[in-house]
XYZ file of C-alpha atoms in Angstrom:
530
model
C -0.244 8.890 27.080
C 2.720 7.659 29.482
C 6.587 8.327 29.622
C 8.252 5.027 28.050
C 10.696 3.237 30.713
C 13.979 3.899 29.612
C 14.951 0.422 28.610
C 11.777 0.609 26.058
C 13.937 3.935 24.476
C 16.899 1.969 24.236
C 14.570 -0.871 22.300
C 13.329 1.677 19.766
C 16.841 3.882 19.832
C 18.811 0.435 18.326
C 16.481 0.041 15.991
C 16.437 2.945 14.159
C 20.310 2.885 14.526
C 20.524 -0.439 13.254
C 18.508 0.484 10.088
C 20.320 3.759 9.664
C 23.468 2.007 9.785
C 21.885 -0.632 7.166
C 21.987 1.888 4.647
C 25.784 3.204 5.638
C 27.034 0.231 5.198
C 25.635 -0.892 1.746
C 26.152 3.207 0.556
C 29.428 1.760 -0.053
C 28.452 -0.226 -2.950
C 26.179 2.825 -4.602
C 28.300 4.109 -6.999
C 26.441 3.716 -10.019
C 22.369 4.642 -10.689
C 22.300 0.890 -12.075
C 23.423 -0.071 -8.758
C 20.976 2.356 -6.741
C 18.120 1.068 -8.087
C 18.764 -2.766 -9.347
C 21.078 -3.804 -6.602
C 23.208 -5.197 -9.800
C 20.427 -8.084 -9.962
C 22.283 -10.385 -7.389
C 19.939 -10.655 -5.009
C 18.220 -14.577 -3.909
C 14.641 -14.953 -4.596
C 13.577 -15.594 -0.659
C 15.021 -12.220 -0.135
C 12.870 -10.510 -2.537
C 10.177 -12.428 -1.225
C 10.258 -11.253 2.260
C 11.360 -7.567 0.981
C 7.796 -7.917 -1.001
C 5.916 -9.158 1.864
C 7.193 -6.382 4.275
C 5.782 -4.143 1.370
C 2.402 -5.202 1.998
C 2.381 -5.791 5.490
C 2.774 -1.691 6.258
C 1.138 0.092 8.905
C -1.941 0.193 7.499
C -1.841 -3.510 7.561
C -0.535 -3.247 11.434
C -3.137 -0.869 12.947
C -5.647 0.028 10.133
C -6.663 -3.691 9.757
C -7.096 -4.891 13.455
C -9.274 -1.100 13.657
C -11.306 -2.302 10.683
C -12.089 -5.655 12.380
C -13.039 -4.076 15.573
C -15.216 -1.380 13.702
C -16.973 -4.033 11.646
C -16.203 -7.908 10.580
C -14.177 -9.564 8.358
C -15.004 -8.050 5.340
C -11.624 -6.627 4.008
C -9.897 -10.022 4.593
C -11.553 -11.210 1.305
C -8.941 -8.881 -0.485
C -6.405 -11.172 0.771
C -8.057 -14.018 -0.807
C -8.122 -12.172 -3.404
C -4.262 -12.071 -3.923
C -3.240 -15.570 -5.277
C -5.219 -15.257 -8.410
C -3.277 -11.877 -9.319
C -0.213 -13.625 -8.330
C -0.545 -16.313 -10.928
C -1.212 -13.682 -13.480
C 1.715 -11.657 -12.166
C 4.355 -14.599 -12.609
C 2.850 -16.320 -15.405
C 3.067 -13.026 -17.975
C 4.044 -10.057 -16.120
C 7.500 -11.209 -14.573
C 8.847 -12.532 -17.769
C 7.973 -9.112 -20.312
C 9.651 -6.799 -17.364
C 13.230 -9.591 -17.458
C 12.849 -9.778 -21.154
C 12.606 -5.951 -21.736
C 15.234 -4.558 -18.995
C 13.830 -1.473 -18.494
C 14.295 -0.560 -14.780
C 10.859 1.599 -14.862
C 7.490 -0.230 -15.011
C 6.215 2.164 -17.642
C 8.481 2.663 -20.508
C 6.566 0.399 -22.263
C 3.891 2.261 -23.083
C 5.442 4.696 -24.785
C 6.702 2.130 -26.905
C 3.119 1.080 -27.066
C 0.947 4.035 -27.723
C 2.876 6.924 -27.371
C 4.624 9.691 -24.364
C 1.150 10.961 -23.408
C 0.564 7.114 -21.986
C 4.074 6.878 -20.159
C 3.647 10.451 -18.963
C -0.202 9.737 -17.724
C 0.979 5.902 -15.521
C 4.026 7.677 -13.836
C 1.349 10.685 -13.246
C -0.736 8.391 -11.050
C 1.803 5.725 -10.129
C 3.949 9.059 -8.091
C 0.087 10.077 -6.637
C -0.647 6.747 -5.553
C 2.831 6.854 -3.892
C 2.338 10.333 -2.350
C -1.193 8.381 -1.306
C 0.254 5.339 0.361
C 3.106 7.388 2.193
C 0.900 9.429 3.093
C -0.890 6.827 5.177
C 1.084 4.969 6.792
C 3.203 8.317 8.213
C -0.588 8.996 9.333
C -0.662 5.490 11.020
C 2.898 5.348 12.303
C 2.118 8.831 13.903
C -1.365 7.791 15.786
C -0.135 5.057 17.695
C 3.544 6.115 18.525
C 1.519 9.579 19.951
C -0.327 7.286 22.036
C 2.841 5.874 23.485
C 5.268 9.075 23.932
C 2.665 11.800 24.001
C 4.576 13.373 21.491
C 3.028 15.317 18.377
C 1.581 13.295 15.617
C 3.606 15.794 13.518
C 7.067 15.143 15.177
C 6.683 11.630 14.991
C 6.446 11.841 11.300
C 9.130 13.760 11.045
C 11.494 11.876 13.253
C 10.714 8.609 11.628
C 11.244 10.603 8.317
C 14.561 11.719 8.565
C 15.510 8.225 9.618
C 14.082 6.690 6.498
C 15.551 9.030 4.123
C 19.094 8.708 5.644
C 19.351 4.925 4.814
C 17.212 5.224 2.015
C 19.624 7.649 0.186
C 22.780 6.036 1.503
C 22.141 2.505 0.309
C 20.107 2.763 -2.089
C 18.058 -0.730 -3.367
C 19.451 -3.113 -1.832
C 19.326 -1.308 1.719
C 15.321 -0.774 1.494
C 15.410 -5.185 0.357
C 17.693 -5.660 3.069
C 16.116 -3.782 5.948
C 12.645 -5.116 4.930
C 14.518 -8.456 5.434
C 14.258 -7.526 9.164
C 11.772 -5.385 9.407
C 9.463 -8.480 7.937
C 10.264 -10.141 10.837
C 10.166 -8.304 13.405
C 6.670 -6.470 12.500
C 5.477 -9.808 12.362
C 6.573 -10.947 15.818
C 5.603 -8.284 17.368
C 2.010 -8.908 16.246
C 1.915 -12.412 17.553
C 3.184 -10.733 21.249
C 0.278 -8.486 21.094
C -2.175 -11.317 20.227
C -0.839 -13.531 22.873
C -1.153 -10.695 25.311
C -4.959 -10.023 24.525
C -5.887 -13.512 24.807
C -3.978 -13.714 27.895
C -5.890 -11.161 29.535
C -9.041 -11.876 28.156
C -11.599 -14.425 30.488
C -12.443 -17.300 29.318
C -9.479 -16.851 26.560
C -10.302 -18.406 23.124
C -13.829 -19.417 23.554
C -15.144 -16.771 24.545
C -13.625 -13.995 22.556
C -14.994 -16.567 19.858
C -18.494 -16.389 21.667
C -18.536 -12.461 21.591
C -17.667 -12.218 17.679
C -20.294 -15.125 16.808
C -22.870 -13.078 18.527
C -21.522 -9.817 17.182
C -21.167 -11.260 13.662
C -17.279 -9.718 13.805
C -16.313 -12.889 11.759
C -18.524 -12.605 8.935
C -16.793 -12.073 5.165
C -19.374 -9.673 4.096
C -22.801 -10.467 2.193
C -22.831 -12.943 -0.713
C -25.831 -10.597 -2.659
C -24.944 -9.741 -5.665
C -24.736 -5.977 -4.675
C -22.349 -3.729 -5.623
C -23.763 -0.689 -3.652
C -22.001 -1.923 -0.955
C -19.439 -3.733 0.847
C -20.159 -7.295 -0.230
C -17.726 -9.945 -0.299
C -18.217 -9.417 -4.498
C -16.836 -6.121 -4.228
C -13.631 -6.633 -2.325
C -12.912 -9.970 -4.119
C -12.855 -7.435 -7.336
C -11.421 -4.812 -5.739
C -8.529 -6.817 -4.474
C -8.266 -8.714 -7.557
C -7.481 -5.980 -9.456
C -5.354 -3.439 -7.061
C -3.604 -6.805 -6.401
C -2.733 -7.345 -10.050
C -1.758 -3.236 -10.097
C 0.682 -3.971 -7.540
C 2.348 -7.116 -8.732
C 2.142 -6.368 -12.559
C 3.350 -2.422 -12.544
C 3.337 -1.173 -9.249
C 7.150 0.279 -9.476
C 7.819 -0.922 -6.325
C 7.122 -4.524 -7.465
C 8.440 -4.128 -11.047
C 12.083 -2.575 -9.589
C 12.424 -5.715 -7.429
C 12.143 -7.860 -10.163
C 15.134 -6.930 -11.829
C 17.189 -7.074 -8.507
C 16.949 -10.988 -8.906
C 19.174 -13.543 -10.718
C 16.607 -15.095 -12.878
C 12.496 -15.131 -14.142
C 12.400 -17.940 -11.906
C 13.640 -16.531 -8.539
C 11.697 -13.521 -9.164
C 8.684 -15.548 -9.591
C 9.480 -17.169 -6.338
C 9.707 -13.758 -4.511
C 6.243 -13.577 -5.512
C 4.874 -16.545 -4.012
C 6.898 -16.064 -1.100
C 5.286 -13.387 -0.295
C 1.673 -14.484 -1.153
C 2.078 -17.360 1.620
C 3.117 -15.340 4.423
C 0.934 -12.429 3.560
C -2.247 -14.090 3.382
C -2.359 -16.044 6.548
C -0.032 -13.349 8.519
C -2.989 -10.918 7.087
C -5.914 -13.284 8.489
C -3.573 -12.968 11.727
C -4.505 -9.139 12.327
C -8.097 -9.823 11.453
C -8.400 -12.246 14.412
C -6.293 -9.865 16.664
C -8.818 -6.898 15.697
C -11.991 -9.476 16.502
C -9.646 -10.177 19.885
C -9.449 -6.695 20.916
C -13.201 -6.377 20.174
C -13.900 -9.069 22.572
C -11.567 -7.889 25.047
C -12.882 -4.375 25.035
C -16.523 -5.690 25.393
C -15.562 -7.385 28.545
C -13.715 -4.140 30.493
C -16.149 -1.734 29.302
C -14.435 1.178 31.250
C -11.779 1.006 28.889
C -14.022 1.232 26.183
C -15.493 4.530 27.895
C -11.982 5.886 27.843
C -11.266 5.513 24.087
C -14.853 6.660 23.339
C -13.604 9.775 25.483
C -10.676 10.604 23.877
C -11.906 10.006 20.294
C -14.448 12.837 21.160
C -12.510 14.901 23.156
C -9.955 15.002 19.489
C -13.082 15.814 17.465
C -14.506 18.907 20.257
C -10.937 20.306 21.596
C -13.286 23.223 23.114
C -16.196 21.663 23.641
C -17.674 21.291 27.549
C -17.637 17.809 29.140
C -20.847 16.857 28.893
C -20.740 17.602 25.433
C -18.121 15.513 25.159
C -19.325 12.802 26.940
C -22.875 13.567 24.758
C -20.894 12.785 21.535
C -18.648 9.500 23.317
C -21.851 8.347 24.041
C -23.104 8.420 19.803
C -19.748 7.266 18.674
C -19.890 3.515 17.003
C -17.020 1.011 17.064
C -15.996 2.043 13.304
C -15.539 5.839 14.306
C -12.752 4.639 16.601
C -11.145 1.123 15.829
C -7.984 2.616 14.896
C -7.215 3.864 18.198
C -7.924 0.857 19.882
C -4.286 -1.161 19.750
C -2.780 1.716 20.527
C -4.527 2.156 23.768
C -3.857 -1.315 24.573
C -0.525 -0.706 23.636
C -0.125 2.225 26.352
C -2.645 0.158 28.901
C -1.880 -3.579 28.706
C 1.689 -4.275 27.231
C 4.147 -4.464 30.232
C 7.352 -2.811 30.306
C 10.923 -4.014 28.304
C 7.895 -4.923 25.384
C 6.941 -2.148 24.513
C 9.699 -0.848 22.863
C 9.798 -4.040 20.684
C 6.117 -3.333 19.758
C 7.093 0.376 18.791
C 9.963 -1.172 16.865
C 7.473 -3.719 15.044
C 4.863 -0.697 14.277
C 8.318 1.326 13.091
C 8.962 -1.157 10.610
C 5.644 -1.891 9.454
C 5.946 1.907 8.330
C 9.473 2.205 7.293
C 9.559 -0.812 4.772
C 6.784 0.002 2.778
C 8.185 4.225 2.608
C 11.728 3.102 1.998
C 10.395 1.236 -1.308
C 8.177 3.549 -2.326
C 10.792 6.705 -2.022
C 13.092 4.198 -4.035
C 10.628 3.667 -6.465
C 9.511 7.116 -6.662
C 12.708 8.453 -7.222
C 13.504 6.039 -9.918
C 10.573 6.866 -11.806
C 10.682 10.368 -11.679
C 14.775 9.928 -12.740
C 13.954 7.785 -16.063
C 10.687 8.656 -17.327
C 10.446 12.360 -16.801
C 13.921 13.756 -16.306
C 15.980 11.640 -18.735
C 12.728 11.219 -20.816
C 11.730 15.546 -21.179
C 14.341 17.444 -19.399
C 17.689 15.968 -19.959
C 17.835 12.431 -21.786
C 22.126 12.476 -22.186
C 22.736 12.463 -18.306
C 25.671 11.158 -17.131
C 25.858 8.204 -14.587
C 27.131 10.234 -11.749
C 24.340 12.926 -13.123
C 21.637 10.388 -12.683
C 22.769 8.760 -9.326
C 23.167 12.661 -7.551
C 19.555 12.877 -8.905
C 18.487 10.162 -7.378
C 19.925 11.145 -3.972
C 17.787 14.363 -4.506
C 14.344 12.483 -5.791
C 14.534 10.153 -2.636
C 14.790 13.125 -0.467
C 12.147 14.806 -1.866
C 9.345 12.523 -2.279
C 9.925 11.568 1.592
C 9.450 14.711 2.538
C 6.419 14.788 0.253
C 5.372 11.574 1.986
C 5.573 13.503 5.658
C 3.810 16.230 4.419
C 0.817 14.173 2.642
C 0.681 12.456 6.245
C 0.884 15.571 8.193
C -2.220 16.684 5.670
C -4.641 13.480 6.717
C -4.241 14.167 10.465
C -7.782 13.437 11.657
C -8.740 10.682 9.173
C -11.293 8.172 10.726
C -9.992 4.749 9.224
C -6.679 4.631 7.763
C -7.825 1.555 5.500
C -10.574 3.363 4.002
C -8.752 6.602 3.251
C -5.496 4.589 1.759
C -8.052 2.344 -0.291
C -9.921 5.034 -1.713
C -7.439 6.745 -2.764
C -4.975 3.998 -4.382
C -8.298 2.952 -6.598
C -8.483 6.331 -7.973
C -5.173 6.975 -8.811
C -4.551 3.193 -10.213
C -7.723 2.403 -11.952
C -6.594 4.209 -15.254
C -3.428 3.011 -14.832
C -4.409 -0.844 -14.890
C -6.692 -0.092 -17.650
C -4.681 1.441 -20.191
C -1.853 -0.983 -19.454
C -3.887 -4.508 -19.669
C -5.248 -2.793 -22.713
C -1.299 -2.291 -23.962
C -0.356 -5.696 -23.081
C -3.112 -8.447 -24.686
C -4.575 -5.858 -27.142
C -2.405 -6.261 -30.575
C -4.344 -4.309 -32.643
C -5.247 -1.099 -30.099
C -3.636 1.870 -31.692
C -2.393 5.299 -29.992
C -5.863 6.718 -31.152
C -8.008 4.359 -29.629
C -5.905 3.967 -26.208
C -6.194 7.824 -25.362
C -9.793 7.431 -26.444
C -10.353 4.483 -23.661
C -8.077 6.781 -21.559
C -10.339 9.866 -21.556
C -13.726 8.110 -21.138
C -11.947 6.229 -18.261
C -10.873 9.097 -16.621
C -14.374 10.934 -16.668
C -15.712 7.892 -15.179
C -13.606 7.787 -12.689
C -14.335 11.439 -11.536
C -17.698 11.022 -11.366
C -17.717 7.949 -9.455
C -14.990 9.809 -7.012
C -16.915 12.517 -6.851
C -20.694 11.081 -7.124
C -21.487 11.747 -3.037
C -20.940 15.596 -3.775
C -23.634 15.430 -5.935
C -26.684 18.093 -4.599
C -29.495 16.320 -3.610
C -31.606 17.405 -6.789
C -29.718 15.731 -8.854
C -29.163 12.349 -7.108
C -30.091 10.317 -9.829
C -26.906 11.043 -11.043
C -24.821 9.665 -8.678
C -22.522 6.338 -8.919
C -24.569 3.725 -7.635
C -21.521 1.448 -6.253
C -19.538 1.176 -3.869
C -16.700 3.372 -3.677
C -14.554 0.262 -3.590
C -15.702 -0.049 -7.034
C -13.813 2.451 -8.508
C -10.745 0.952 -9.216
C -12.776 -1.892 -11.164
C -15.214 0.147 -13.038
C -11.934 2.209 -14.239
C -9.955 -0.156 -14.889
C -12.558 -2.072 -16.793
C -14.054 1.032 -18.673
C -10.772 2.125 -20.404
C -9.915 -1.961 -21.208
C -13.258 -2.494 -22.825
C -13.542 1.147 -24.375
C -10.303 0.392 -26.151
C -11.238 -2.956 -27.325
C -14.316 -1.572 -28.356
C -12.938 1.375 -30.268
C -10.757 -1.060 -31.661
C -13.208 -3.570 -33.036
C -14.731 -0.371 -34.698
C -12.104 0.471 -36.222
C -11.772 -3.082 -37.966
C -7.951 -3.033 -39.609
C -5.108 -5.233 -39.354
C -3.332 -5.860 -36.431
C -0.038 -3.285 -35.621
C 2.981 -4.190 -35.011
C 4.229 -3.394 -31.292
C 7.311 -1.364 -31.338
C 10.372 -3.422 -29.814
C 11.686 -1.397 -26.861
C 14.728 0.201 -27.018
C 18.069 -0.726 -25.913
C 16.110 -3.980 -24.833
C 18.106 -6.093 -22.699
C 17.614 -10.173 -22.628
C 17.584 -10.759 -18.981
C 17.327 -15.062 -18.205
């Protein structure tokens, strides 16, 4: 904890001026919902691209992944391979029905496809997944920024908040692409300063922070076995696969960007774009969380400290030998995330830290700003227009959408407030966006290359899905006399066994059921988009 020199303040102060006054000057151009949430489809490809990339790369990218490599290995990374397979799907089937139909929301279709109970169930989970991911990364904005100023994990989230909601609201779409333009960037330079300053401080540099993770095995991928009880390299290859393919095929905050492009083929571009930065720029944070490891070996004392702290936050009362008694038990995964930030306080000199607090800011505020946007926009078309009032007027709709955005940020701070004292921001953030979006991806796929799947059949599929998933969420509660009952995978696997129970279930059901193929309602007031 340290007082930031004042010319680091006046680093962080522009920033969050600069983005503020993003979305006052493009409010000027939000006068219609169309143009709140589209942008009015004018904007390039490479735009999108980066806008999608700065989605991904979010705090839980920034500090979550270096923790998870200094807790453990490699492991994770293997969900960035993962990636350009669901990309290809994405473009090459996904893309084109979301231009074709013109429906801003991701999930209108499957009311057109089986009914309001399935449109009603997707935005159900798609707004928890949201509340999830917010959630999160306020959590991981808050942790390190508290190391820096001292200030309450609480305040920082609420700070950053207000901030994000103000040029949120005000410009609407094309302020949240816009902003992640530069937030992109900058997040991403100010992870390359950080790596350059750990290997600059580290003796012996390169070789041997590569000497400590070879004998440490920090750069391993995982196990090959094909076991699914744990964290193999099997398990986050399907995991990633398939949240992958959630978020470019009907995440909202994908979906929405796709219709803020020119063309099918610019807003397959974005996509690509963004899988070639994100998967090296990914790999990037991986190495810098197997530098920090190295790093942290060599000036043990420093280690000590963190180990320290971490237990003095888990015994607030407790004596100092106790706490010193519980530093001493404490393994590298029990307190990875707080590593960078340390080094942050520690190690970064003066006039750069306030560059790094503006790179962490962004990785934050990108991915919120787009999924407040997105939020919003769902909970506009497919509940309030869809149950509550479906004749609203234009100005109706865009003073609702003000009010949505508002809302679900300060849901967001809220959910974040709630996680304070979380262990792994990864873990917490991937557990939960595999429960919420396994059912999701399941009765969708199912909706899109089933013909013949009927309303009937789909709930079916839904219901066994959704029992499935509960009991694999829930397996570890389990009481020890009736273990035999519990999931036997990894809770990783979640989001595939879901996804894959209500898609075969509903195939199943439907081979059963043996009759002709039915005809797919055309949506309505479709509009051919090039």
């Amino acid at each position: 904890m340290k007082n930031l020199p004042v010319i680091d303040l006046l680093v962080i102060a522009a920033y969050l001026v600069g983005m503020v006054a993003v979305g006052v000057y493009f409010s000027r151009n939000n006068k219609s919902a169309d143009q709140f949430t589209k942008a009015s489809g004018k904007i390039p490809g490479w735009a999108i691209g980066l806008s999608i990339y700065a989605t991904f790369l979010s705090s839980n990218t920034f500090l979550g992944v270096p923790g998870k490599a200094f807790g453990s290995n490699w492991n994770s990374f293997v969900f960035s391979l993962a990636m350009p397979l669901s990309a290809w799907v994405a473009a090459r089937f996904f893309v084109p029905f979301y231009r074709h139909t013109g429906e801003v929301s991701a999930y209108t279709h499957l009311e057109h496809r089986f009914g309001a109970w399935a449109r009603t169930y997707a935005v159900v989970c798609f707004l928890l997944t949201q509340l999830a991911r917010m959630g999160s990364i306020f959590f991981g904005i808050a942790l390190s920024l508290q190391a820096l100023t001292g200030y309450p994990m609480a305040t920082i989230m609420i700070v950053v908040g207000i901030c994000i909601i103000l040029y949120t609201v005000m410009g609407g779409m094309e302020a949240v692409i816009w902003t992640e333009v530069v937030q992109g960037v900058i997040k991403t330079a100010g992870a390359l300063i950080i790596l350059y300053l750990v290997i600059d401080g580290m003796p012996g540099g390169v070789s041997k922070i590569i000497e400590v993770g070879q004998a440490d095995d920090k750069f391993s991928l995982g196990s090959y076995a094909p076991d699914f009880t744990q964290s193999t390299f099997w398990v986050v290859l399907l995991y990633g696969f398939f949240m992958n393919l959630n978020n470019f095929g009907m995440d909202q905050n994908y979906v929405q960007r796709y219709h803020t492009t020119t063309s099918i083929k610019e807003a397959t571009r974005s996509i690509w774009l963004c899988v070639y930065l994100y998967v090296p720029v990914s790999l990037m944070f991986f190495v810098l969380g197997s530098c920090l490891y190295a790093y942290y070996q060599n000036t043990p004392e420093l280690l000590d400290a963190i180990r320290m702290q971490v237990a003095g936050e888990r015994l607030p009362n407790g004596s100092p030998e106790a706490i010193r008694q519980l530093a001493n038990t404490l393994t590298p995964a029990e307190f990875g995330d707080k590593v960078m930030p340390h080094f942050m306080v520690n190690k970064v000199p003066a006039g750069l830290v306030g560059l790094i607090v503006a790179a962490i800011l962004s990785a934050a505020m990108s991915t919120i700003s787009s999924s407040m946007n997105a939020s919003a926009t769902v909970f506009s078309v497919d509940i309030y227009q869809r149950y509550l009032k479906p004749d609203v007027t234009d100005k109706q709709s865009l003073r609702l959408l003000y009010i949505a955005t508002t809302v679900f940020g300060v849901l967001g701070m809220t959910t974040g407030i709630a996680m304070i004292g979380v262990k792994s921001v990864l873990d917490i953030w991937w557990m939960l966006s595999g429960i919420f979006a396994g059912g999701m991806l399941g009765l969708f796929l199912l909706g899109i290359i089933s013909r013949k799947t009927r309303n009937t059949e789909a709930w079916t599929a839904t219901v066994i899905g959704l029992v499935v998933i509960v009991w694999m969420t829930f397996s570890p509660q389990i009481p020890d006399e009736f273990a035999a009952l519990r999931s036997p995978f990894h809770q990783n696997m979640i989001m595939v066994v879901g996804t894959l129970t209500i898609f075969l279930v509903g195939l199943l059901f439907t081979k059963l059921r043996g009759n002709k193929p039915t005809a797919i309602p055309k949506p309505h007031n479709t509009v051919t988009q090039p």
